[in-house]
Amino acid sequence: MQAEDMESSMESPNLEFEYGDTDTLTAELSELYSYTEEPEFALNRDYFEEDFRTHSGGRRWTELTVDEQRAYVMRLLDALEVTDRDKRLKVARAILYLAQGVFDECDTEGDVLHWSRHNVFLLYDMGIFTALLELLSMEIDNNQACSSAVRKPAISLADSTELRVLLSIMYLMVETIRVQTEDDQPEWRAAREAFKTELGSPLYSGEPFALLLFTMVTKFCSMNAPHFPMKKVLLLLWKTLLFTMGGFQELQEMKVRSRERLNLPPLPEDSIKVVRAMRAASPPATAMELIEQQQQQKRGRRSRRPLVKQDSLDTYNERDPFKNDDARDEEDDPEDTDSGIEGEVDPLDRDVIIQPTPPPPPLKPPTERVNFPKGLPWAPKVREKDIEHFLETSRNKFIGFTLGNDTETLVGLPRPIHESVKTLKQGEEEVEETPAEILYVGMLPNLSQYVIALLKLLLAAAPTSKAKTDSINILADVLPEEMPITVLQSMKLGIDVNRHKEIIVKAISALLLLLLKHFKLNHIYQFEIVSQHLVFANCIPLILKFFNQNIMSYISAKNSICVLDFPHCVVHEMPELTAESLEAGDANQFCWRNLFSCINLLRILNKLTKWKHSRTMMLVVFKSAPILKRALKVKQAMMQLYVLKLLKIQTKYLGRQWRKSNMKTMSAIYQKVRHRLNDDWAYGNDIDARPWDFQAEECALRESIERFSSRRYDRNKNGDFTPVDNCLQSVLGQRVELPEDFHYSYEMWLEREVFSQPIQWEGLLQDPKP
């Protein structure tokens, strides 16, 4: 533990990491395969060449004309329809070899990627994807395979062979066609748009392709299909959603178009571009460093000295706004200590109550000085609720009465108040709508099961999780049939298993973030219902548990064997693996996928807790502050930003003592996080910091969500939510079915129901009774 703290206290380097939708194409393709699958590359090649040799006249695939290649693919397509399962598998392996770029005919990795791209577009044009989809559906519904896998004491790679081959081809097709290149042929661009439309439309069995994959996820997590290769399913699901709905750049463009359509002012900035221009901040001191300093100070002095400000404020000789003149009174104030909601203070949480005396000013190294930027990076924002609160306070102060939710009337208020309201309204933000309905409507009936299944997989793949006998086994597509018998084989499998889990975390974190962002852009209540399902399924403590580890070790993990990565392993001669080469890993400063996953999970946590006081209090209850502060050790601007956002929203609940003890963190929040007008987050005086009925807040939100769902998606329309037709011409023009005998008695009905009933017109002028 002490060694771990010493390691974490070392100054970490700045990480040159650029956040985006995905890693490089080569990295994304290599993560599709586990190292245990490496022998199957040669198997795919052998099955292809065995069949191709009899039809090629001695020529190689790369020497054929496009028409000849199309004719051969048509033969493979016909052969996929045979009833013999083993023959179908051989044909599927031959198709997979084509999608992998006929690597035996290539000399470089670039050649492999070139022919893979050429072949994938050819396969799509010949209708291979639709044929594979039918086979995949058959395998999903193969009850014999499912029951056989359930009875097996141990699942291995062999149990998922057919599924792995099919999913690998489909992944290569989706990922390769999704990625655009400058030298794409016009017909390839047309194919990309057609494929994108097909995947996102209910063309496959009346539902989008993504729903079939979601079904596989829930079936696996219910223990009914333990042989499903979950890593490949999750990767394909993530890339399918990324392709059909769009990534971060497409989301930004959709926001811009929506605002133009609604005549709203343009967005002040692109968040990702702003963050890319940020520099990482030096992390705050660790708990152990603060404890050691405290002990040294106690040994060097007898008398008790008052608390002193930290460097970041001393540098500018500014008065600490969180401290009164009498330091002893501050210490004795019960409000300064952490609230009882946290219970006993964890040893790692000591930095929230211990305030060290800084060294004398001449000894301060200049590198520790905090330099405030000339301008803050973000344009400030405001909510409608903030405008209402500001106006109500101003009216009460200057006029003596309030007007409820009126945000327009400014009569009687001084000119400065008019200007303030104008400034606040410039920060107004409205929800834009873009169509992502097909996926949401398809997911809605089983949304809760989908969310729970994804979080189960995330928990199983998290490095902080301990294996339990009743937990799901996510290693079905990585464990070999025969377990390793040598130390070298064990080391290789250990790396493979860790890598496998990291890739699953990467896919789930990216998938959940995409869903939240697209549903929020489509309709706010779609976002809210997914968010609430995540919260009810314990997503918040799960993410905090994920970060309650040595996060620097996770970011810099070396769970990769470069020589075994595709396509390197299929074009270069395999060197002899040794323990030293396995331990060395790659030469990168950090692991891209792990840093990507951490940022995604922090963004998800931000989205779940933003403006939700009940969920913010969950961060406090689960003691997230020390966990998040340790994550600031990673010197990467985007990751630090989302950590600071999570700390900012809970500072008002942590007490003045915590704020005084963490002034360096408070300064970093001020410099890097967007400010909300009228938001005094740093003082804890906000009206929303009062005791809150948390259960009522979630129940009220749930009620609004159910009204939205009933009104918009309930097929049996509830009369209370049916829109009322107020147009006289429309109502009178409707054709009403009347009973056959109505024309005999309608005069009597008019006399009884209309003419003889007195109408009290003055009643319209009276107030309705409560």
Short mmCIF file of N, CA and C in Angstrom, two decimals, residues 198-270:
data_model
loop_
_atom_site.label_atom_id
_atom_site.label_comp_id
_atom_site.label_asym_id
_atom_site.label_seq_id
_atom_site.Cartn_x
_atom_site.Cartn_y
_atom_site.Cartn_z
N GLU A 198 -29.54 1.05 -44.23
CA GLU A 198 -30.03 -0.30 -43.98
C GLU A 198 -29.87 -0.68 -42.51
N LEU A 199 -28.69 -0.42 -41.96
CA LEU A 199 -28.44 -0.82 -40.57
C LEU A 199 -29.33 -0.08 -39.59
N GLY A 200 -29.65 1.18 -39.89
CA GLY A 200 -30.45 1.97 -38.97
C GLY A 200 -31.94 1.86 -39.17
N SER A 201 -32.37 1.18 -40.22
CA SER A 201 -33.79 1.05 -40.53
C SER A 201 -34.30 -0.33 -40.11
N PRO A 202 -35.61 -0.44 -39.89
CA PRO A 202 -36.17 -1.75 -39.49
C PRO A 202 -36.34 -2.68 -40.69
N LEU A 203 -35.24 -2.90 -41.42
CA LEU A 203 -35.30 -3.74 -42.61
C LEU A 203 -35.05 -5.20 -42.29
N TYR A 204 -34.39 -5.46 -41.17
CA TYR A 204 -34.04 -6.82 -40.80
C TYR A 204 -35.04 -7.35 -39.78
N SER A 205 -35.96 -8.18 -40.20
CA SER A 205 -37.00 -8.77 -39.34
C SER A 205 -37.82 -7.69 -38.64
N GLY A 206 -38.00 -6.56 -39.28
CA GLY A 206 -38.84 -5.50 -38.74
C GLY A 206 -38.22 -4.69 -37.63
N GLU A 207 -36.89 -4.80 -37.43
CA GLU A 207 -36.23 -4.01 -36.40
C GLU A 207 -34.81 -3.69 -36.85
N PRO A 208 -34.22 -2.62 -36.30
CA PRO A 208 -32.85 -2.29 -36.67
C PRO A 208 -31.88 -3.41 -36.26
N PHE A 209 -30.77 -3.49 -36.97
CA PHE A 209 -29.78 -4.53 -36.69
C PHE A 209 -29.29 -4.47 -35.25
N ALA A 210 -29.18 -3.24 -34.69
CA ALA A 210 -28.67 -3.10 -33.32
C ALA A 210 -29.53 -3.85 -32.31
N LEU A 211 -30.83 -3.95 -32.55
CA LEU A 211 -31.71 -4.62 -31.60
C LEU A 211 -31.43 -6.12 -31.53
N LEU A 212 -31.03 -6.71 -32.65
CA LEU A 212 -30.66 -8.13 -32.65
C LEU A 212 -29.45 -8.33 -31.73
N LEU A 213 -28.51 -7.41 -31.78
CA LEU A 213 -27.31 -7.50 -30.94
C LEU A 213 -27.67 -7.26 -29.48
N PHE A 214 -28.57 -6.31 -29.21
CA PHE A 214 -29.03 -6.10 -27.83
C PHE A 214 -29.68 -7.37 -27.28
N THR A 215 -30.43 -8.06 -28.15
CA THR A 215 -31.05 -9.32 -27.74
C THR A 215 -30.00 -10.35 -27.35
N MET A 216 -28.91 -10.40 -28.11
CA MET A 216 -27.81 -11.32 -27.76
C MET A 216 -27.23 -10.98 -26.40
N VAL A 217 -27.09 -9.69 -26.11
CA VAL A 217 -26.53 -9.26 -24.83
C VAL A 217 -27.41 -9.71 -23.66
N THR A 218 -28.72 -9.46 -23.78
CA THR A 218 -29.63 -9.85 -22.68
C THR A 218 -29.73 -11.36 -22.54
N LYS A 219 -29.70 -12.08 -23.66
CA LYS A 219 -29.77 -13.54 -23.59
C LYS A 219 -28.53 -14.11 -22.91
N PHE A 220 -27.38 -13.53 -23.19
CA PHE A 220 -26.14 -13.96 -22.55
C PHE A 220 -26.18 -13.69 -21.04
N CYS A 221 -26.63 -12.49 -20.67
CA CYS A 221 -26.61 -12.10 -19.25
C CYS A 221 -27.67 -12.84 -18.43
N SER A 222 -28.67 -13.39 -19.10
CA SER A 222 -29.67 -14.19 -18.38
C SER A 222 -29.22 -15.63 -18.22
N MET A 223 -27.97 -15.94 -18.60
CA MET A 223 -27.35 -17.26 -18.47
C MET A 223 -27.95 -18.29 -19.42
N ASN A 224 -28.73 -17.85 -20.40
CA ASN A 224 -29.33 -18.79 -21.34
C ASN A 224 -28.43 -19.10 -22.53
N ALA A 225 -27.38 -18.31 -22.73
CA ALA A 225 -26.48 -18.54 -23.85
C ALA A 225 -25.06 -18.16 -23.44
N PRO A 226 -24.44 -18.93 -22.54
CA PRO A 226 -23.12 -18.56 -22.02
C PRO A 226 -22.00 -18.65 -23.06
N HIS A 227 -22.29 -19.23 -24.22
CA HIS A 227 -21.24 -19.38 -25.24
C HIS A 227 -21.19 -18.19 -26.19
N PHE A 228 -22.08 -17.22 -26.06
CA PHE A 228 -22.04 -16.06 -26.94
C PHE A 228 -20.74 -15.29 -26.73
N PRO A 229 -20.03 -14.95 -27.81
CA PRO A 229 -18.77 -14.19 -27.68
C PRO A 229 -19.06 -12.72 -27.43
N MET A 230 -19.16 -12.33 -26.17
CA MET A 230 -19.66 -11.00 -25.83
C MET A 230 -18.77 -9.86 -26.31
N LYS A 231 -17.47 -10.06 -26.31
CA LYS A 231 -16.60 -8.96 -26.75
C LYS A 231 -16.91 -8.57 -28.19
N LYS A 232 -17.04 -9.56 -29.06
CA LYS A 232 -17.33 -9.28 -30.46
C LYS A 232 -18.73 -8.68 -30.63
N VAL A 233 -19.70 -9.16 -29.85
CA VAL A 233 -21.06 -8.62 -29.92
C VAL A 233 -21.06 -7.15 -29.52
N LEU A 234 -20.38 -6.83 -28.43
CA LEU A 234 -20.36 -5.44 -27.94
C LEU A 234 -19.62 -4.52 -28.89
N LEU A 235 -18.51 -4.99 -29.44
CA LEU A 235 -17.78 -4.17 -30.41
C LEU A 235 -18.64 -3.89 -31.65
N LEU A 236 -19.32 -4.93 -32.14
CA LEU A 236 -20.17 -4.75 -33.33
C LEU A 236 -21.35 -3.84 -33.01
N LEU A 237 -21.93 -3.98 -31.82
CA LEU A 237 -23.05 -3.12 -31.43
C LEU A 237 -22.61 -1.66 -31.34
N TRP A 238 -21.48 -1.43 -30.70
CA TRP A 238 -20.95 -0.05 -30.59
C TRP A 238 -20.71 0.56 -31.96
N LYS A 239 -20.03 -0.17 -32.85
CA LYS A 239 -19.70 0.38 -34.16
C LYS A 239 -20.95 0.55 -35.03
N THR A 240 -21.95 -0.31 -34.84
CA THR A 240 -23.21 -0.16 -35.58
C THR A 240 -23.91 1.13 -35.18
N LEU A 241 -23.97 1.42 -33.88
CA LEU A 241 -24.59 2.66 -33.43
C LEU A 241 -23.77 3.88 -33.85
N LEU A 242 -22.47 3.75 -33.78
CA LEU A 242 -21.60 4.86 -34.20
C LEU A 242 -21.79 5.16 -35.68
N PHE A 243 -21.96 4.12 -36.48
CA PHE A 243 -22.15 4.26 -37.92
C PHE A 243 -23.52 4.85 -38.24
N THR A 244 -24.57 4.28 -37.64
CA THR A 244 -25.93 4.68 -38.02
C THR A 244 -26.35 6.02 -37.42
N MET A 245 -25.92 6.32 -36.19
CA MET A 245 -26.36 7.56 -35.55
C MET A 245 -25.34 8.68 -35.66
N GLY A 246 -24.06 8.33 -35.83
CA GLY A 246 -23.03 9.35 -35.96
C GLY A 246 -22.24 9.53 -34.69
N GLY A 247 -21.00 10.01 -34.86
CA GLY A 247 -20.12 10.24 -33.72
C GLY A 247 -20.20 11.67 -33.22
N PHE A 248 -19.14 12.10 -32.50
CA PHE A 248 -19.15 13.42 -31.86
C PHE A 248 -19.23 14.56 -32.87
N GLN A 249 -18.53 14.43 -33.99
CA GLN A 249 -18.58 15.47 -35.01
C GLN A 249 -19.98 15.58 -35.62
N GLU A 250 -20.58 14.43 -35.91
CA GLU A 250 -21.94 14.44 -36.46
C GLU A 250 -22.94 15.01 -35.45
N LEU A 251 -22.76 14.69 -34.17
CA LEU A 251 -23.63 15.25 -33.14
C LEU A 251 -23.55 16.77 -33.12
N GLN A 252 -22.33 17.29 -33.21
CA GLN A 252 -22.15 18.74 -33.21
C GLN A 252 -22.84 19.37 -34.41
N GLU A 253 -22.69 18.74 -35.59
CA GLU A 253 -23.32 19.27 -36.80
C GLU A 253 -24.84 19.21 -36.69
N MET A 254 -25.37 18.16 -36.08
CA MET A 254 -26.81 18.05 -35.89
C MET A 254 -27.33 19.14 -34.96
N LYS A 255 -26.57 19.46 -33.91
CA LYS A 255 -26.96 20.55 -33.02
C LYS A 255 -27.01 21.87 -33.77
N VAL A 256 -25.98 22.12 -34.58
CA VAL A 256 -25.92 23.38 -35.33
C VAL A 256 -27.11 23.49 -36.28
N ARG A 257 -27.40 22.41 -37.01
CA ARG A 257 -28.53 22.44 -37.96
C ARG A 257 -29.86 22.65 -37.23
N SER A 258 -30.02 22.01 -36.09
CA SER A 258 -31.27 22.15 -35.34
C SER A 258 -31.46 23.58 -34.85
N ARG A 259 -30.39 24.19 -34.38
CA ARG A 259 -30.49 25.56 -33.89
C ARG A 259 -30.81 26.52 -35.04
N GLU A 260 -30.23 26.28 -36.20
CA GLU A 260 -30.55 27.11 -37.36
C GLU A 260 -32.02 26.96 -37.74
N ARG A 261 -32.51 25.72 -37.70
CA ARG A 261 -33.89 25.46 -38.07
C ARG A 261 -34.86 26.13 -37.11
N LEU A 262 -34.49 26.23 -35.85
CA LEU A 262 -35.37 26.82 -34.83
C LEU A 262 -35.08 28.30 -34.59
N ASN A 263 -34.22 28.89 -35.48
CA ASN A 263 -33.87 30.32 -35.37
C ASN A 263 -33.25 30.67 -34.03
N LEU A 264 -32.44 29.75 -33.51
CA LEU A 264 -31.72 30.00 -32.26
C LEU A 264 -30.32 30.50 -32.57
N PRO A 265 -29.70 31.23 -31.64
CA PRO A 265 -28.32 31.68 -31.88
C PRO A 265 -27.38 30.49 -31.98
N PRO A 266 -26.29 30.62 -32.71
CA PRO A 266 -25.37 29.49 -32.86
C PRO A 266 -24.71 29.10 -31.55
N LEU A 267 -24.22 27.86 -31.50
CA LEU A 267 -23.53 27.39 -30.30
C LEU A 267 -22.28 28.23 -30.06
N PRO A 268 -22.00 28.57 -28.79
CA PRO A 268 -20.82 29.40 -28.52
C PRO A 268 -19.50 28.71 -28.80
N GLU A 269 -19.46 27.37 -28.67
CA GLU A 269 -18.21 26.66 -28.91
C GLU A 269 -18.48 25.18 -29.09
N ASP A 270 -17.46 24.47 -29.61
CA ASP A 270 -17.47 23.02 -29.70
C ASP A 270 -16.67 22.50 -28.50
#
